[in-house]
mmCIF file of C-alpha atoms and ligand atoms in Angstrom:
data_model
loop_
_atom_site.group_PDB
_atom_site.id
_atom_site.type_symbol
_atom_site.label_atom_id
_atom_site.label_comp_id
_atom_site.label_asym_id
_atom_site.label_seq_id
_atom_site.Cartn_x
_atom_site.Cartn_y
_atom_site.Cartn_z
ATOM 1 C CA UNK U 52 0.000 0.000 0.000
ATOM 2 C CA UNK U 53 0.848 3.349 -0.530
ATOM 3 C CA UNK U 54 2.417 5.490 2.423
ATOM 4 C CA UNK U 55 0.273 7.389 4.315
ATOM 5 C CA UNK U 56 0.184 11.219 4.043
ATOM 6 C CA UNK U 57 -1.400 12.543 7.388
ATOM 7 C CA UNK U 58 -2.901 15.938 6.859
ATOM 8 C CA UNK U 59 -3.557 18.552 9.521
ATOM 9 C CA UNK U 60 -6.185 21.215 10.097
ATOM 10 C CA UNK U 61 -5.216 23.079 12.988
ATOM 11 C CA UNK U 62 -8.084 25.853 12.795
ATOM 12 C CA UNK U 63 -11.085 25.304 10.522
ATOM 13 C CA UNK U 64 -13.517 28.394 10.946
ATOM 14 C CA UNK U 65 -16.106 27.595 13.658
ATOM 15 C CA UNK U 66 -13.578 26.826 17.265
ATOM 16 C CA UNK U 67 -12.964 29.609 19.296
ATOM 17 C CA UNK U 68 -10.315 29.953 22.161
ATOM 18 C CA UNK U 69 -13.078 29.625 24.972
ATOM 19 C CA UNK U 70 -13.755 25.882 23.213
ATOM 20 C CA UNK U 71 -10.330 24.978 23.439
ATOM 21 C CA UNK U 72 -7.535 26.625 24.716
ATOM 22 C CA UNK U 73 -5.705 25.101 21.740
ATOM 23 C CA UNK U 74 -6.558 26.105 18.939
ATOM 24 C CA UNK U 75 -4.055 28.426 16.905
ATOM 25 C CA UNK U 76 -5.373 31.348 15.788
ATOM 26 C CA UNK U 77 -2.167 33.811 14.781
ATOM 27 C CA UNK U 78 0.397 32.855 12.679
ATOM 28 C CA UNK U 79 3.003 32.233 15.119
ATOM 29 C CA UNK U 80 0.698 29.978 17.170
ATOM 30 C CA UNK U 81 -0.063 28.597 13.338
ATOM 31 C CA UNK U 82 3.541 28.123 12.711
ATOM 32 C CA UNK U 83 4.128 26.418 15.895
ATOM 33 C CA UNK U 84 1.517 23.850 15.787
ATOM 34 C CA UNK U 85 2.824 22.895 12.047
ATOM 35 C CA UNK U 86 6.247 22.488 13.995
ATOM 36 C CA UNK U 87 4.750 19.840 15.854
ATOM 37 C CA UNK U 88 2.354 18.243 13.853
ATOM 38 C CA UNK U 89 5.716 17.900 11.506
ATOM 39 C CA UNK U 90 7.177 15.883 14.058
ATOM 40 C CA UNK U 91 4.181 14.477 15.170
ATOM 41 C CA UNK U 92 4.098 13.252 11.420
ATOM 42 C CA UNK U 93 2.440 15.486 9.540
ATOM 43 C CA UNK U 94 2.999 16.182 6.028
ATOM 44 C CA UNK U 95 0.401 18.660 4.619
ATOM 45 C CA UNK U 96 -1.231 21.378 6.746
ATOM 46 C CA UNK U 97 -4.572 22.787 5.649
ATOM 47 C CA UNK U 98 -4.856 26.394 6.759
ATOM 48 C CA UNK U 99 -7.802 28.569 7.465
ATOM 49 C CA UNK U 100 -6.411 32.073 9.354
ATOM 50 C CA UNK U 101 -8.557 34.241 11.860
ATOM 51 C CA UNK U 102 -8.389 38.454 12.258
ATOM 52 C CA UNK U 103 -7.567 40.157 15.863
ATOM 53 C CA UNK U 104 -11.292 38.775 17.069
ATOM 54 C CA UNK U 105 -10.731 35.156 15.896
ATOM 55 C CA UNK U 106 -13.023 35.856 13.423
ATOM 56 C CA UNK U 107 -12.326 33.554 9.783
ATOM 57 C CA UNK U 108 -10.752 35.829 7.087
ATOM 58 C CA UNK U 109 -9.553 35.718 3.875
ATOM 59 C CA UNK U 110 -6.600 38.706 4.071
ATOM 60 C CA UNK U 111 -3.957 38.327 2.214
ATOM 61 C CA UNK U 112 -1.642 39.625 4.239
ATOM 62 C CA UNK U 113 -2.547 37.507 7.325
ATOM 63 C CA UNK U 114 -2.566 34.395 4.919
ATOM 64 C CA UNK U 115 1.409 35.427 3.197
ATOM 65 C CA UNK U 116 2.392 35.934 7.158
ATOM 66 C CA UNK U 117 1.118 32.327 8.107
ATOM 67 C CA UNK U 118 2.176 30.610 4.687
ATOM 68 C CA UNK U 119 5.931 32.436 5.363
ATOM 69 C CA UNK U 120 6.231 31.189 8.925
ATOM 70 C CA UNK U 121 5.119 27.643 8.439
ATOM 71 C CA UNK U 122 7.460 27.558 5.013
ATOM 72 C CA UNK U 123 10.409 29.112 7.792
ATOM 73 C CA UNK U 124 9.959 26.450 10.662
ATOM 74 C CA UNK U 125 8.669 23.337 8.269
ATOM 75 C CA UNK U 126 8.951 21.596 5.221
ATOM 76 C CA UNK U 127 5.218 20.657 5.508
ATOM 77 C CA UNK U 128 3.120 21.181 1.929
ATOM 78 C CA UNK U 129 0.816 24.145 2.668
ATOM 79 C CA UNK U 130 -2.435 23.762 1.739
ATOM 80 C CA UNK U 131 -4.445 27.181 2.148
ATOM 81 C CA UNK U 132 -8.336 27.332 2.335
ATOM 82 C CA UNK U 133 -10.659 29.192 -0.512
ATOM 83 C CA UNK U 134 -13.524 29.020 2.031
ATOM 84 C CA UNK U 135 -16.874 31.014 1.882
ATOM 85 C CA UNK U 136 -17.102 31.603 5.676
ATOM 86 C CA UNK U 137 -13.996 33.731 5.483
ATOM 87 C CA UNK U 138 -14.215 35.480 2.339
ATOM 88 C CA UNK U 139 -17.544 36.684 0.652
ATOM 89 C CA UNK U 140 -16.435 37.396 -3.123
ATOM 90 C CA UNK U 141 -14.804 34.764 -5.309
ATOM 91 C CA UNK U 142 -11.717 37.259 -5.551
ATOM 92 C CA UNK U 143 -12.179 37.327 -1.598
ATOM 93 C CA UNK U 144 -11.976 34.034 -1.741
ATOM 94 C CA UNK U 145 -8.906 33.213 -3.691
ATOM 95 C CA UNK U 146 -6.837 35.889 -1.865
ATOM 96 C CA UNK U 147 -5.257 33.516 0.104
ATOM 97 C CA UNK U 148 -3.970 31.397 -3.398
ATOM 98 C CA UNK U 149 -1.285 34.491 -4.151
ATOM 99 C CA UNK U 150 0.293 33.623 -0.771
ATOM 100 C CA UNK U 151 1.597 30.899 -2.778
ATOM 101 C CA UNK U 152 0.719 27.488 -1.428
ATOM 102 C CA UNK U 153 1.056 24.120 -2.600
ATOM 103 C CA UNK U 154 -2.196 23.238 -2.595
ATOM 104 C CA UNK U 155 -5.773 24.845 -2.665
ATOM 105 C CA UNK U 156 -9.526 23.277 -0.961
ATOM 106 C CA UNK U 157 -12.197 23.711 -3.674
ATOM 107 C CA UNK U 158 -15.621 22.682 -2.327
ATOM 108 C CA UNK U 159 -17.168 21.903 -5.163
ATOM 109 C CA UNK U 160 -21.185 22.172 -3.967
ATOM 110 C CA UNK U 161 -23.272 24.414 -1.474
ATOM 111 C CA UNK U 162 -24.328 22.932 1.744
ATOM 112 C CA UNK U 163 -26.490 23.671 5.020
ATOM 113 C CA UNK U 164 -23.969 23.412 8.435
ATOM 114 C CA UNK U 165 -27.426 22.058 9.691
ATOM 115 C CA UNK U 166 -25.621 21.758 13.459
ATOM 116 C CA UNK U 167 -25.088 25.602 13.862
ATOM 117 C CA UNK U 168 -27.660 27.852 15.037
ATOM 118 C CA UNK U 169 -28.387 29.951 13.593
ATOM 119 C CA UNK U 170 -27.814 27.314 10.165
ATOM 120 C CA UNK U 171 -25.070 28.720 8.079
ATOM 121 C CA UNK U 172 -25.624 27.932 4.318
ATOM 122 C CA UNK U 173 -21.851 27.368 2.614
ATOM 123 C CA UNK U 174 -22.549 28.505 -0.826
ATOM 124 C CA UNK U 175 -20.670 27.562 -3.846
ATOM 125 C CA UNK U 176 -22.178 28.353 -6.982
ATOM 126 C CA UNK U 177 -21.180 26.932 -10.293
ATOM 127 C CA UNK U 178 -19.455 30.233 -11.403
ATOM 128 C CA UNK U 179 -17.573 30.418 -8.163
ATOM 129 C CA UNK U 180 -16.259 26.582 -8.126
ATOM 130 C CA UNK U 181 -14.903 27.305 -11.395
ATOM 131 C CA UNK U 182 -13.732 30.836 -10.968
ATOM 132 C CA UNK U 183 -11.547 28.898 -7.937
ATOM 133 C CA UNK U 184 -10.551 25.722 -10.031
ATOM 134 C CA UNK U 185 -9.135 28.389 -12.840
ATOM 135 C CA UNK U 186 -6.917 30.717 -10.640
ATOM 136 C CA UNK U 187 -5.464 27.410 -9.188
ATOM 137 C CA UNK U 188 -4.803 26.073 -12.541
ATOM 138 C CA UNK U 189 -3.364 29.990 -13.519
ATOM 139 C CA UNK U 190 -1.067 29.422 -10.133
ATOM 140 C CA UNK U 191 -0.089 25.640 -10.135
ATOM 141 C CA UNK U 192 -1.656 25.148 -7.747
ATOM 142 C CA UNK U 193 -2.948 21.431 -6.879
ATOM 143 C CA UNK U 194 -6.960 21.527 -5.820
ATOM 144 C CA UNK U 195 -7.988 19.770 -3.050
ATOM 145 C CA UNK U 196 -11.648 18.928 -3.989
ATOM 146 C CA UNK U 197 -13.799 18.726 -0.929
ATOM 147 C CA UNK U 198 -16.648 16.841 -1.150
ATOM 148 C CA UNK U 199 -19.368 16.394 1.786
ATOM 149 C CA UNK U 200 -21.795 14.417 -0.169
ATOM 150 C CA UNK U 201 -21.444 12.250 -2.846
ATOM 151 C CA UNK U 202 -22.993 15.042 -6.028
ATOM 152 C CA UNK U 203 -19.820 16.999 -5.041
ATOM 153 C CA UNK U 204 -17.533 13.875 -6.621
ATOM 154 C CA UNK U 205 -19.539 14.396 -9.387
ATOM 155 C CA UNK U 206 -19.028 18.043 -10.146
ATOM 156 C CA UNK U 207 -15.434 17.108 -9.082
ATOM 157 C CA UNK U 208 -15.135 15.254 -12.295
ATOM 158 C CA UNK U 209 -16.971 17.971 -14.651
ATOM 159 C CA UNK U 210 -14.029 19.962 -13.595
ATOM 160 C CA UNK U 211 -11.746 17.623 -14.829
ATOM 161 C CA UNK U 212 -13.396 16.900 -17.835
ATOM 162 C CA UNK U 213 -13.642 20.576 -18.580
ATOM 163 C CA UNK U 214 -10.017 20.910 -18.046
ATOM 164 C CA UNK U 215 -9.467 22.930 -15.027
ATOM 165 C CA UNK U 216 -8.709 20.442 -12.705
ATOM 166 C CA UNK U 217 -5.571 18.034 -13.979
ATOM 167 C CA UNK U 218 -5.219 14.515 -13.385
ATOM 168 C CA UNK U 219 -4.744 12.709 -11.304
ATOM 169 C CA UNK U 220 -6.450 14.496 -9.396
ATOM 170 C CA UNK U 221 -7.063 14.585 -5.414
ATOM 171 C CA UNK U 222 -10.400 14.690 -3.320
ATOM 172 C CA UNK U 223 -11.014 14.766 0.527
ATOM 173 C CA UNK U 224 -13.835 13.035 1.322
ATOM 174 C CA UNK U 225 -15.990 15.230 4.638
ATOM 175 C CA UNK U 226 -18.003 12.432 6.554
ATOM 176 C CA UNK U 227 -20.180 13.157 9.162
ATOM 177 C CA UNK U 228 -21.004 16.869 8.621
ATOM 178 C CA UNK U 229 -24.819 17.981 10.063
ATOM 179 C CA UNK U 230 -26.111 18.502 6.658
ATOM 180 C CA UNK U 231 -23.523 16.264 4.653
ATOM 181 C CA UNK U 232 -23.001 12.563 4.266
ATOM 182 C CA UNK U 233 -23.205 10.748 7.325
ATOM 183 C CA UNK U 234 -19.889 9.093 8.646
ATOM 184 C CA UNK U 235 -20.519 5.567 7.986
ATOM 185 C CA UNK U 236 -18.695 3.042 6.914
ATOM 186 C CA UNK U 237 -20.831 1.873 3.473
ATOM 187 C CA UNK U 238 -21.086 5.532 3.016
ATOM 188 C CA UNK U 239 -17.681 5.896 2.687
ATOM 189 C CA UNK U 240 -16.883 2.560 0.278
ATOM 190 C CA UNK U 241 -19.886 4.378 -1.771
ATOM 191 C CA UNK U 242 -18.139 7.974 -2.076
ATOM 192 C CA UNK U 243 -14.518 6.074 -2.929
ATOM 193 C CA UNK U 244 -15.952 4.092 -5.507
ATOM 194 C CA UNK U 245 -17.337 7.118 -7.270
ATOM 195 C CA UNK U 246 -13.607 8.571 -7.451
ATOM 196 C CA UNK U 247 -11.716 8.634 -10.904
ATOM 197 C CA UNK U 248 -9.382 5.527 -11.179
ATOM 198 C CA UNK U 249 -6.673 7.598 -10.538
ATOM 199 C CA UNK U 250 -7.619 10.133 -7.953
ATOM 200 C CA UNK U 251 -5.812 9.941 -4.200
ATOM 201 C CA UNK U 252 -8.269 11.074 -1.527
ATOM 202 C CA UNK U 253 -8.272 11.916 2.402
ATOM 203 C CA UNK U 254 -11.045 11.365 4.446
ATOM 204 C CA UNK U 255 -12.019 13.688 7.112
ATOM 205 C CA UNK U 256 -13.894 12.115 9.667
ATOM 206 C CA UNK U 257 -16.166 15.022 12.066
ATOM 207 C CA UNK U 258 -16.161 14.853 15.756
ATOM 208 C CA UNK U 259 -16.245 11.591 17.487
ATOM 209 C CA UNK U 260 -16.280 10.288 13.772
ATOM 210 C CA UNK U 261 -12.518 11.343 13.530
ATOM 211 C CA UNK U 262 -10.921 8.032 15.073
ATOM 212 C CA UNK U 263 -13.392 5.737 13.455
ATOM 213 C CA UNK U 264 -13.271 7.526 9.901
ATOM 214 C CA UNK U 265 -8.726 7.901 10.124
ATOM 215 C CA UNK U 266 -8.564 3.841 10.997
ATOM 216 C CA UNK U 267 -11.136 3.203 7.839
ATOM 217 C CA UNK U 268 -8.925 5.224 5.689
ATOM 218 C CA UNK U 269 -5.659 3.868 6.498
ATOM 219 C CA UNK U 270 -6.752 0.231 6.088
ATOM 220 C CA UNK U 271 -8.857 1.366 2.673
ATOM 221 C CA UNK U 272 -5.506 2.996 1.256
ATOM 222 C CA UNK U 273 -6.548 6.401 1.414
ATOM 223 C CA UNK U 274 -5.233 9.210 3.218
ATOM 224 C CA UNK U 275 -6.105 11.115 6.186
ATOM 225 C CA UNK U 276 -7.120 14.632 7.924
ATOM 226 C CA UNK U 277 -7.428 15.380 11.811
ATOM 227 C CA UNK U 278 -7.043 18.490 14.027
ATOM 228 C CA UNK U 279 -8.935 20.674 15.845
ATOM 229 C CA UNK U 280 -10.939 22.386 12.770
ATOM 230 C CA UNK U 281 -13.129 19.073 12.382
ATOM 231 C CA UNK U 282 -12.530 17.619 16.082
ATOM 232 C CA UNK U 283 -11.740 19.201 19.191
ATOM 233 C CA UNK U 284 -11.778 15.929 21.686
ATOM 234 C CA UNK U 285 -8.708 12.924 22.383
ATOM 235 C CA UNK U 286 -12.102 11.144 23.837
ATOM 236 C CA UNK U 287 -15.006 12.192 26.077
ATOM 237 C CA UNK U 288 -14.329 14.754 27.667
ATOM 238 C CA UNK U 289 -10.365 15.323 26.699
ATOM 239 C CA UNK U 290 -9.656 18.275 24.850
ATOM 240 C CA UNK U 291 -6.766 17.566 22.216
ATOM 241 C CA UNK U 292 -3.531 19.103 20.560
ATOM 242 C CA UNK U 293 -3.360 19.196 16.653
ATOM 243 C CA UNK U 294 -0.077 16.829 17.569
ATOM 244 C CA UNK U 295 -2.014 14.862 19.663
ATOM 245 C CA UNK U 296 -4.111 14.373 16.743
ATOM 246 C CA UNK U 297 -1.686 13.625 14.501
ATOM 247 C CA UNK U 298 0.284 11.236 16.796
ATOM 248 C CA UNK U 299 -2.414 9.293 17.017
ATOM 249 C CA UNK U 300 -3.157 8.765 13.470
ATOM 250 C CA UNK U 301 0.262 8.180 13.002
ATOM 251 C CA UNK U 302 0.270 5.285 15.771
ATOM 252 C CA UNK U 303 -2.709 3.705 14.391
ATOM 253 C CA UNK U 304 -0.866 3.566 11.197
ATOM 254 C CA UNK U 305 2.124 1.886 12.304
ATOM 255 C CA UNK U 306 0.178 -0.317 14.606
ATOM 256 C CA UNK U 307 -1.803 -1.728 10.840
ATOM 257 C CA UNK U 308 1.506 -1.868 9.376
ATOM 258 C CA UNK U 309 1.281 1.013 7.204
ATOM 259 C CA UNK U 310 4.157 3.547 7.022
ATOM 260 C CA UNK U 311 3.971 7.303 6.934
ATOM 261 C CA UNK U 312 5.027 9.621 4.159
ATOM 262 C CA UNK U 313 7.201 12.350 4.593
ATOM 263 C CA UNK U 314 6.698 15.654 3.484
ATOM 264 C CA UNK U 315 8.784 14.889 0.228
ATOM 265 C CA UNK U 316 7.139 11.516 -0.055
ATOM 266 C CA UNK U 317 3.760 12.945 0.365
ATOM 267 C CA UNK U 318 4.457 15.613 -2.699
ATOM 268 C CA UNK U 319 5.466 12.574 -5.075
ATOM 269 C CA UNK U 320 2.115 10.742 -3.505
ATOM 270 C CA UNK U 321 0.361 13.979 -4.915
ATOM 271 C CA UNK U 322 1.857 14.591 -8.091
ATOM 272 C CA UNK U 323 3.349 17.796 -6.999
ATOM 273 C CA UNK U 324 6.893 19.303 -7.726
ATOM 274 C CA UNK U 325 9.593 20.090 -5.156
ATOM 275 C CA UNK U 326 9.453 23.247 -4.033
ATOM 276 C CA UNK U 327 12.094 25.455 -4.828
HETATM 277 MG MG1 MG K 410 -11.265 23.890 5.850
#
């Protein structure tokens, strides 16, 4: 089997210091945790940055700060966020793409965070998804395509077939979102199998869901996500560290007999180039 590339996502959009203490919110708390979760075993971080009221943003220059410091301390792949929650226009919302990153998320439908209240509706229209998937392409920049439900594989693959996504292409597979595809096990066999023959994927398993969803993935082949943006718990009750996170997944890993890419590895895993 191929080796495993453990991604991180340290911050997400929605936790705020008074849910855990541990959650990085600047870029130097940022860069730390991708010191660790390096260490920890990391290879890709996926990065979402907050403003001086921990609020989700899209800046630029908060975004080159972050992608500078992690670059400084790391050798990690940075993967920065295009999300909706942070930036309102599609130019808003590919800001963060000219801090030059390895890799982009592209959500590639519009759902309901059903478990919010009030609901937050994450829209991606048609125009947007490809107005994203083109200044990656302009950028070389390798997608990420996020799918929480098994339609967004689907208009995944229109993107490729339209050209602005290359192949082989990668997709991270969301389980277990209020409003997405539950995290189940046949659920997740059903959203691989729809996956272009040569696509790599990550599964990121919500909440409790994180453990179950990370030991699926590693015995499946595919890759995996944790940290604090989709799960904030160890177990009941036991707040975690990204590098907790991470250790874990690594452990698990080892523990099934499958070994864990490096940073370099991981970039040959995902078709990119070395960076310079
Ligand atoms: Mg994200």
């Amino acid at each position: 089997m191929e080796k495993l590339v453990i991604t991180v996502a340290p911050t997400g959009s929605v936790p705020r210091k008074k849910d855990s203490p541990h959650v990085p919110m600047t870029p130097d708390e940022i860069a730390e945790t991708a010191y660790l979760s390096e260490q920890a075993g990391a290879s890709i971080i996926h990065v979402h940055c907050r403003d001086e009221n921990e609020r989700p943003t899209s800046r630029f220059e908060i975004f080159k700060e972050t992608v500078d410091k992690i670059r400084k301390r790391t050798n990690l792949i940075v993967m920065t966020s295009t999300s909706g929650i942070a930036g309102t226009t599609d130019a808003d919302r590919a800001a963060p793409l000219k801090s030059k990153p390895e890799m982009g998320s592209l959500t590639t439908g519009t759902l309901n965070f059903a478990g919010r209240t009030p609901s937050v509706v994450y829209v991606n229209s048609v125009e947007t998804i490809q107005y994203l998937a083109k200044a990656m392409l302009d950028l070389r920049i390798k997608p990420e395509i996020e799918a929480f439900d098994v339609g967004f594989i689907q208009q995944g693959r229109k993107l490729i077939d339209l050209g602005l996504v290359k192949e082989p292409a990668h997709f991270q597979l969301v389980m277990g979102v209020d409003g997405g595809v539950p995290a189940t096990p046949d659920n997740l066999l059903h959203l691989r199998n729809q996956l272009p023959p040569t696509a790599t994927y990550v599964v990121a398993g919500m909440s409790r869901m994180q453990l179950p969803m990370t030991t699926m993935a590693i015995l499946l082949g595919g890759h995996v996500r944790v940290g604090l943006e989709d799960n904030l718990y160890l177990k009941k009750g036991v707040l975690a560290r990204n590098e907790e996170l991470v250790a874990r997944a690594r452990h698990l890993a080892e523990d099934l007999q499958r070994e864990v890419a490096t940073p370099d590895e991981a970039r040959k895993i995902m078709g990119l180039s070395a960076v310079a």
